[in-house]
Coordinates of C-alpha atoms in Angstrom, one line a residue:
N1 CA 81.9 -71.3 -43.4
N2 CA 84.1 -73.6 -45.6
V3 CA 83.2 -76.7 -43.6
S4 CA 81.6 -79.4 -45.6
N5 CA 80.5 -81.5 -42.6
F6 CA 78.8 -79.4 -39.9
A7 CA 77.6 -82.5 -38.1
R8 CA 81.1 -83.7 -37.4
L9 CA 82.3 -80.2 -36.6
A10 CA 79.5 -79.9 -34.0
I11 CA 80.4 -83.2 -32.3
T12 CA 84.1 -82.3 -32.3
L13 CA 83.4 -78.9 -30.7
V14 CA 81.3 -80.7 -28.1
H15 CA 84.3 -82.9 -27.2
L16 CA 86.4 -79.7 -26.9
K17 CA 83.7 -78.2 -24.7
E18 CA 83.1 -75.4 -27.2
F19 CA 79.3 -75.5 -26.8
H20 CA 78.5 -72.2 -28.5
G21 CA 80.3 -73.1 -31.6
S22 CA 78.8 -76.6 -31.5
E23 CA 75.3 -75.2 -31.3
D24 CA 75.9 -73.1 -34.3
S25 CA 77.4 -76.0 -36.3
A26 CA 74.5 -78.3 -35.2
R27 CA 72.0 -75.7 -36.5
K28 CA 73.9 -75.5 -39.8
A29 CA 74.0 -79.3 -40.1
K30 CA 70.2 -79.5 -40.1
S31 CA 70.4 -82.9 -38.4
T32 CA 68.1 -83.7 -35.5
R33 CA 70.5 -86.4 -34.3
T34 CA 73.4 -83.9 -34.2
R35 CA 71.2 -81.3 -32.4
K36 CA 70.3 -83.9 -29.8
E37 CA 73.9 -84.8 -29.2
V38 CA 74.8 -81.2 -28.6
C39 CA 71.8 -80.7 -26.4
F40 CA 72.6 -83.8 -24.3
A41 CA 76.2 -82.7 -23.9
S42 CA 75.2 -79.3 -22.7
V43 CA 72.9 -80.9 -20.2
D44 CA 75.7 -83.1 -19.0
Y45 CA 77.9 -80.0 -18.5
E46 CA 75.0 -78.1 -17.0
D47 CA 75.2 -75.3 -19.6
F48 CA 71.4 -74.8 -19.6
R49 CA 71.4 -71.4 -21.2
L50 CA 72.9 -73.0 -24.4
D51 CA 70.8 -76.1 -23.9
H52 CA 67.6 -74.1 -24.2
K53 CA 68.7 -72.9 -27.6
C54 CA 69.2 -76.4 -28.7
D55 CA 65.9 -77.5 -27.2
L56 CA 64.1 -75.1 -29.4
L57 CA 65.6 -76.7 -32.5
I58 CA 64.5 -80.2 -31.3
V59 CA 61.0 -79.4 -29.9
V60 CA 59.7 -78.8 -33.4
H61 CA 60.1 -82.6 -34.0
A62 CA 57.4 -84.0 -31.7
E63 CA 58.8 -87.6 -31.9
E64 CA 62.1 -86.3 -30.4
L65 CA 60.5 -84.5 -27.5
E66 CA 60.1 -87.7 -25.3
D67 CA 63.8 -88.4 -25.5
L68 CA 64.6 -84.9 -24.5
I69 CA 62.3 -84.9 -21.5
Y70 CA 63.5 -88.3 -20.3
Y71 CA 67.2 -87.1 -20.6
Y72 CA 66.5 -84.1 -18.3
L73 CA 64.3 -86.1 -15.8
Y74 CA 66.7 -89.0 -15.6
R75 CA 69.5 -86.6 -14.5
G76 CA 67.3 -84.9 -12.0
Y77 CA 66.9 -81.6 -13.8
F78 CA 63.2 -81.1 -13.1
E79 CA 63.2 -77.3 -12.8
E80 CA 65.3 -76.9 -16.0
I81 CA 62.9 -78.9 -18.1
I82 CA 60.0 -76.6 -17.1
S83 CA 61.9 -73.3 -17.6

């Protein structure tokens, strides 16, 4: 809780493949860009359970929804985008 830059922490945790910590840090960062990066990384590593948590944080921003859908579809995750 003594971290001053949650966005950087979230990205660092993504690189370390600590997705659960990265999702929490991205939420605390309150940055849509950071949330998208964590979301996209969890899609890349096929951690869809965590990814759905991140998706819910992004979906409230309608302008970001198209990027999110495209990211799933481009990688062939048709079923995951629906569920």
